[in-house]
């Protein structure tokens, strides 16, 4: 089973991200479960959503306490919520930011994980450019696909098109593709750096 | 057809396949997505003929369903928590009149304190009202149980509640197999009620019944509900043949055949319990779990048979009888031949508190070791409780309980300074 | 006005007078084809105004709908005395659910008829004042707001009579009830309270609202007939004296209703879409004392010492009604 935890704020599409992720996994023939940790509707409040992916029926209903991957849609949560709690040793981290891990004060933290497992992507900027709104959720899924290889960009795009339609869908698909490319580049640069 | 959709959506689509004629809805978290989806299907013409009525309260919702069902229309509504209580008078009325209404209850805690998260105290407050009560373990079972519910309701002339855990199931996206209209039509006969208001054949419904006959009327209601115990197992087989999966039935037993410890529970927590059971079995513990699907009528004989070989029973329930202890466990005790002390009550998940494998494994191991008390509150923060009690001892004017606790937990700003 | 009152002079209260009228103007009650929807054998008190009103109204509704009628009934006197187990006096399809949900039950029945394509079957909801103005108010307003195709009939006897004459929001000022005792400086029901249900119904802008009393049979029947010409939410508020609760002789039921009308205490009128379209003018205005005196529920206004101040306030409110609805005949 692969468990993903997504952190963000109300209004950023965190819950939708988890749902689309589960649809992408479903499209690839996996079992997937997505659910939010709930509160009354309130824009701006910290929100957590969960997604489990497996190749057999998922029976577990507890919150994801030991995620294999963490996606952070809003880095302002870093000082407010324990976003990394329980992250597995070989876990993945994907942060929506245009800064580096060091600049975020996470240099030492990131060093604990395999370098290719900790990625950043300026998803909000990409979303603003390609969708016209600062909604980074779909873009981040593209980044997630590149970072973990657990789902393909094609499945992410199909999931986006199931949820949205018309220009909104295509904008989000484009944002996911650009994020995918960004993260893939990041990892390739790391490979070259290590090869040197 | 396989779909990856929200539980509420799955239920709405399943209900629509059952050809409801009158749907009435009053919004309350966490059921709203169900009736919103149904409203869209009606407005968009996909569900037709069907009247979708926005009512002014849950009391009105059940009352509209009563009128519609009495006049011969297949009727449906959905509610939760406070809404179920607000319609309580009408809930009893529907059962007493013998009207085949189906209602989804998206289980949610009852206030005060106000809480929108999942537990079973709402439906448990109505457990003896005369409605048939079915509990879904997964979203697949939730959608399947609605199809069974409509059939049961009209077969027995009794209303049926289908319970699914609020948020945990209603708002979870998971894979479901949605049947086709043909499949549902083959399983669910056209609506043909026993009693109907019709100018061609006038009848009076709802007359006063005095001491000379009330005992008998109520007894007949009991007898009629018990008939469900005969119908449900056979239908589960039919369902398996028609739809290719095990849904419904009176209960699901998992690894109970040689179990020394049997856990009993209702609803979605069974999934987490099964994972816990598998982990413990891998270490050699003889433990199994019994999931009750049909809570009313209480399947006494089936439960007795399923629990017969166990040394101890651990009932994990999301409900509490304030002043007594467990509700489900009290029901279980009536069907366990062993000593009453060997039935342990674990109250868990009240107000949406997460239930983890780790905590469950702890109580199950404790039970096996003989150290589990008769009544436990899973993951209770004893420090928090002790401090609250200390505050009450110290001063008469200790203020609202909830605020005091929340302040202690740090969720409320203690001071403005 | 749906109906032009026929003035029967010198024939008194007891004359139905149908033999003086052409066939097509006779009341439903006078004809052989009347359905007796509320059949004899019910257990109402002698002189019960509600039993009279219900028989008049439902027989008129059956005539207007060619017998295609379903009724929902609130808990209360009518429900209790009409269905003493194991008998029923109803010859129409009839359901009693609860006290406060009758309008909603009727909404459900109407929806069922609509979905089954049986638009010719009409729905009547009926209840007393308690079940309508108090506990049933929420469901009533909901039915009005949605414009559901239901005629709601309120039989107003000014209190919860079946449970022992307790005060409702329709109880008139100064009336004694079991919960508004005739004691203290302001005996009986307080002034300045109460709901004007017909006005509230009109404020919902529903197609048709009317008031009536059991003293004007043809007027009541005409209003039921008129109501059935409309689709959507309709409201009929009928004053039905209760000899037991009001404390008057059971032979005076119709007379008390007429006095309520003729004093201006109970305005009789019709309205469509929130606007008054006709009134039943007062033929011969009476002072409110003539209405109050025969009723023991107002006995404290006359003895041990007359409460002229209270009677004056009641007269003032009657005069206000007369002005507001222009109830006095133009000379």
PDB file of C-alpha atoms in Angstrom, chain B residues 5-138:
ATOM      1  CA  UNK B   5     -16.651   8.184  -6.848  1.00  0.00           C
ATOM      2  CA  UNK B   6     -17.624   9.717  -3.538  1.00  0.00           C
ATOM      3  CA  UNK B   7     -19.708   7.513  -1.260  1.00  0.00           C
ATOM      4  CA  UNK B   8     -22.568  10.015  -1.266  1.00  0.00           C
ATOM      5  CA  UNK B   9     -22.607   9.997  -5.034  1.00  0.00           C
ATOM      6  CA  UNK B  10     -22.663   6.201  -5.082  1.00  0.00           C
ATOM      7  CA  UNK B  11     -25.650   6.145  -2.759  1.00  0.00           C
ATOM      8  CA  UNK B  12     -27.474   8.798  -4.788  1.00  0.00           C
ATOM      9  CA  UNK B  13     -26.991   6.831  -7.998  1.00  0.00           C
ATOM     10  CA  UNK B  14     -28.124   3.614  -6.332  1.00  0.00           C
ATOM     11  CA  UNK B  15     -31.215   5.289  -4.900  1.00  0.00           C
ATOM     12  CA  UNK B  16     -31.993   6.723  -8.323  1.00  0.00           C
ATOM     13  CA  UNK B  17     -31.792   3.228  -9.822  1.00  0.00           C
ATOM     14  CA  UNK B  18     -34.486   2.149  -7.358  1.00  0.00           C
ATOM     15  CA  UNK B  19     -36.964   4.467  -9.100  1.00  0.00           C
ATOM     16  CA  UNK B  20     -38.016   6.629  -6.132  1.00  0.00           C
ATOM     17  CA  UNK B  21     -41.073   8.743  -6.851  1.00  0.00           C
ATOM     18  CA  UNK B  22     -40.914  11.307  -4.059  1.00  0.00           C
ATOM     19  CA  UNK B  23     -37.651  12.559  -2.568  1.00  0.00           C
ATOM     20  CA  UNK B  24     -37.720  15.176   0.139  1.00  0.00           C
ATOM     21  CA  UNK B  25     -34.624  16.771   1.511  1.00  0.00           C
ATOM     22  CA  UNK B  26     -33.466  19.063   4.266  1.00  0.00           C
ATOM     23  CA  UNK B  27     -29.764  19.811   4.408  1.00  0.00           C
ATOM     24  CA  UNK B  28     -27.555  18.599   7.251  1.00  0.00           C
ATOM     25  CA  UNK B  29     -23.920  17.625   7.257  1.00  0.00           C
ATOM     26  CA  UNK B  30     -22.799  15.068   6.229  1.00  0.00           C
ATOM     27  CA  UNK B  31     -25.708  13.840   4.121  1.00  0.00           C
ATOM     28  CA  UNK B  32     -26.059  16.866   1.873  1.00  0.00           C
ATOM     29  CA  UNK B  33     -24.087  15.480  -1.064  1.00  0.00           C
ATOM     30  CA  UNK B  34     -26.565  12.631  -1.367  1.00  0.00           C
ATOM     31  CA  UNK B  35     -29.669  14.739  -1.744  1.00  0.00           C
ATOM     32  CA  UNK B  36     -27.849  17.363  -3.821  1.00  0.00           C
ATOM     33  CA  UNK B  37     -26.881  14.668  -6.302  1.00  0.00           C
ATOM     34  CA  UNK B  38     -30.434  13.323  -6.362  1.00  0.00           C
ATOM     35  CA  UNK B  39     -31.792  16.833  -6.841  1.00  0.00           C
ATOM     36  CA  UNK B  40     -29.535  17.264  -9.861  1.00  0.00           C
ATOM     37  CA  UNK B  41     -30.656  13.957 -11.323  1.00  0.00           C
ATOM     38  CA  UNK B  42     -34.301  14.971 -10.972  1.00  0.00           C
ATOM     39  CA  UNK B  43     -33.843  18.511 -12.251  1.00  0.00           C
ATOM     40  CA  UNK B  44     -31.770  17.287 -15.174  1.00  0.00           C
ATOM     41  CA  UNK B  45     -34.471  14.789 -16.121  1.00  0.00           C
ATOM     42  CA  UNK B  46     -32.368  11.674 -15.607  1.00  0.00           C
ATOM     43  CA  UNK B  47     -34.501  10.561 -12.689  1.00  0.00           C
ATOM     44  CA  UNK B  48     -38.078  10.738 -13.859  1.00  0.00           C
ATOM     45  CA  UNK B  49     -40.879  10.616 -12.929  1.00  0.00           C
ATOM     46  CA  UNK B  50     -39.836  11.881  -9.533  1.00  0.00           C
ATOM     47  CA  UNK B  51     -40.861  14.763  -7.327  1.00  0.00           C
ATOM     48  CA  UNK B  52     -37.966  16.416  -5.458  1.00  0.00           C
ATOM     49  CA  UNK B  53     -39.195  18.602  -2.637  1.00  0.00           C
ATOM     50  CA  UNK B  54     -37.080  21.040  -0.614  1.00  0.00           C
ATOM     51  CA  UNK B  55     -38.669  20.967   2.804  1.00  0.00           C
ATOM     52  CA  UNK B  56     -38.333  23.349   5.731  1.00  0.00           C
ATOM     53  CA  UNK B  57     -37.107  20.916   8.385  1.00  0.00           C
ATOM     54  CA  UNK B  58     -36.330  17.261   8.947  1.00  0.00           C
ATOM     55  CA  UNK B  59     -39.668  16.921  10.691  1.00  0.00           C
ATOM     56  CA  UNK B  60     -41.254  18.086   7.454  1.00  0.00           C
ATOM     57  CA  UNK B  61     -39.023  15.739   5.448  1.00  0.00           C
ATOM     58  CA  UNK B  62     -40.233  12.622   7.207  1.00  0.00           C
ATOM     59  CA  UNK B  63     -43.807  13.945   7.197  1.00  0.00           C
ATOM     60  CA  UNK B  64     -43.777  14.542   3.460  1.00  0.00           C
ATOM     61  CA  UNK B  65     -42.405  11.015   3.054  1.00  0.00           C
ATOM     62  CA  UNK B  66     -45.241   9.717   5.214  1.00  0.00           C
ATOM     63  CA  UNK B  67     -47.869  11.435   3.079  1.00  0.00           C
ATOM     64  CA  UNK B  68     -46.259  10.343  -0.156  1.00  0.00           C
ATOM     65  CA  UNK B  69     -45.806   6.732   0.933  1.00  0.00           C
ATOM     66  CA  UNK B  70     -49.346   6.570   2.271  1.00  0.00           C
ATOM     67  CA  UNK B  71     -50.590   7.808  -1.102  1.00  0.00           C
ATOM     68  CA  UNK B  72     -48.699   5.038  -2.899  1.00  0.00           C
ATOM     69  CA  UNK B  73     -45.419   6.626  -3.959  1.00  0.00           C
ATOM     70  CA  UNK B  74     -41.974   5.103  -3.324  1.00  0.00           C
ATOM     71  CA  UNK B  75     -40.473   7.645  -0.934  1.00  0.00           C
ATOM     72  CA  UNK B  76     -36.955   8.485   0.233  1.00  0.00           C
ATOM     73  CA  UNK B  77     -35.150  10.955   2.420  1.00  0.00           C
ATOM     74  CA  UNK B  78     -31.789  11.298   4.165  1.00  0.00           C
ATOM     75  CA  UNK B  79     -30.634  12.840   7.400  1.00  0.00           C
ATOM     76  CA  UNK B  80     -28.138  12.659  10.269  1.00  0.00           C
ATOM     77  CA  UNK B  81     -27.652  13.516  13.904  1.00  0.00           C
ATOM     78  CA  UNK B  82     -29.771  16.476  15.035  1.00  0.00           C
ATOM     79  CA  UNK B  83     -32.010  16.051  12.013  1.00  0.00           C
ATOM     80  CA  UNK B  84     -32.870  12.509  12.983  1.00  0.00           C
ATOM     81  CA  UNK B  85     -33.811  13.707  16.451  1.00  0.00           C
ATOM     82  CA  UNK B  86     -35.857  16.576  15.067  1.00  0.00           C
ATOM     83  CA  UNK B  87     -37.946  14.120  13.069  1.00  0.00           C
ATOM     84  CA  UNK B  88     -38.133  11.563  15.857  1.00  0.00           C
ATOM     85  CA  UNK B  89     -41.881  11.864  16.323  1.00  0.00           C
ATOM     86  CA  UNK B  90     -42.432  11.277  12.632  1.00  0.00           C
ATOM     87  CA  UNK B  91     -39.904   8.426  12.607  1.00  0.00           C
ATOM     88  CA  UNK B  92     -41.977   6.526  15.150  1.00  0.00           C
ATOM     89  CA  UNK B  93     -45.133   7.512  13.274  1.00  0.00           C
ATOM     90  CA  UNK B  94     -43.859   6.010  10.016  1.00  0.00           C
ATOM     91  CA  UNK B  95     -43.039   2.713  11.700  1.00  0.00           C
ATOM     92  CA  UNK B  96     -46.323   2.585  13.571  1.00  0.00           C
ATOM     93  CA  UNK B  97     -48.275   3.261  10.387  1.00  0.00           C
ATOM     94  CA  UNK B  98     -46.261   0.606   8.537  1.00  0.00           C
ATOM     95  CA  UNK B  99     -45.101   2.814   5.670  1.00  0.00           C
ATOM     96  CA  UNK B 100     -42.311   1.507   3.398  1.00  0.00           C
ATOM     97  CA  UNK B 101     -40.053   4.566   3.506  1.00  0.00           C
ATOM     98  CA  UNK B 102     -36.285   4.275   2.999  1.00  0.00           C
ATOM     99  CA  UNK B 103     -33.970   6.740   4.673  1.00  0.00           C
ATOM    100  CA  UNK B 104     -30.201   7.116   4.658  1.00  0.00           C
ATOM    101  CA  UNK B 105     -28.665   8.141   7.935  1.00  0.00           C
ATOM    102  CA  UNK B 106     -25.159   9.541   7.513  1.00  0.00           C
ATOM    103  CA  UNK B 107     -24.195   8.717  11.081  1.00  0.00           C
ATOM    104  CA  UNK B 108     -23.024  11.685  13.061  1.00  0.00           C
ATOM    105  CA  UNK B 109     -22.694  12.513  16.742  1.00  0.00           C
ATOM    106  CA  UNK B 110     -25.471  14.228  18.599  1.00  0.00           C
ATOM    107  CA  UNK B 111     -24.914  17.448  20.538  1.00  0.00           C
ATOM    108  CA  UNK B 112     -24.498  19.093  22.880  1.00  0.00           C
ATOM    109  CA  UNK B 113     -21.643  19.687  22.354  1.00  0.00           C
ATOM    110  CA  UNK B 114     -22.299  20.277  18.670  1.00  0.00           C
ATOM    111  CA  UNK B 115     -20.144  17.960  16.608  1.00  0.00           C
ATOM    112  CA  UNK B 116     -20.361  17.201  12.919  1.00  0.00           C
ATOM    113  CA  UNK B 117     -18.164  14.117  12.884  1.00  0.00           C
ATOM    114  CA  UNK B 118     -19.037  10.469  12.813  1.00  0.00           C
ATOM    115  CA  UNK B 119     -20.346   8.231  15.495  1.00  0.00           C
ATOM    116  CA  UNK B 120     -23.465   6.075  15.921  1.00  0.00           C
ATOM    117  CA  UNK B 121     -25.258   7.895  18.690  1.00  0.00           C
ATOM    118  CA  UNK B 122     -27.812   9.336  16.265  1.00  0.00           C
ATOM    119  CA  UNK B 123     -29.209   6.072  14.978  1.00  0.00           C
ATOM    120  CA  UNK B 124     -28.847   4.422  18.358  1.00  0.00           C
ATOM    121  CA  UNK B 125     -31.222   6.999  19.803  1.00  0.00           C
ATOM    122  CA  UNK B 126     -33.835   5.569  17.450  1.00  0.00           C
ATOM    123  CA  UNK B 127     -32.844   1.930  17.629  1.00  0.00           C
ATOM    124  CA  UNK B 128     -36.130   0.705  19.063  1.00  0.00           C
ATOM    125  CA  UNK B 129     -38.514   2.829  17.009  1.00  0.00           C
ATOM    126  CA  UNK B 130     -39.598   0.002  14.741  1.00  0.00           C
ATOM    127  CA  UNK B 131     -37.509   0.827  11.669  1.00  0.00           C
ATOM    128  CA  UNK B 132     -35.270  -1.861  10.216  1.00  0.00           C
ATOM    129  CA  UNK B 133     -31.659  -0.725  10.720  1.00  0.00           C
ATOM    130  CA  UNK B 134     -28.919  -1.746   8.299  1.00  0.00           C
ATOM    131  CA  UNK B 135     -25.259  -0.740   8.645  1.00  0.00           C
ATOM    132  CA  UNK B 136     -22.852  -0.440   5.732  1.00  0.00           C
ATOM    133  CA  UNK B 137     -19.190  -1.367   6.082  1.00  0.00           C
ATOM    134  CA  UNK B 138     -18.021   0.127   2.797  1.00  0.00           C
TER     135      UNK B 138
END
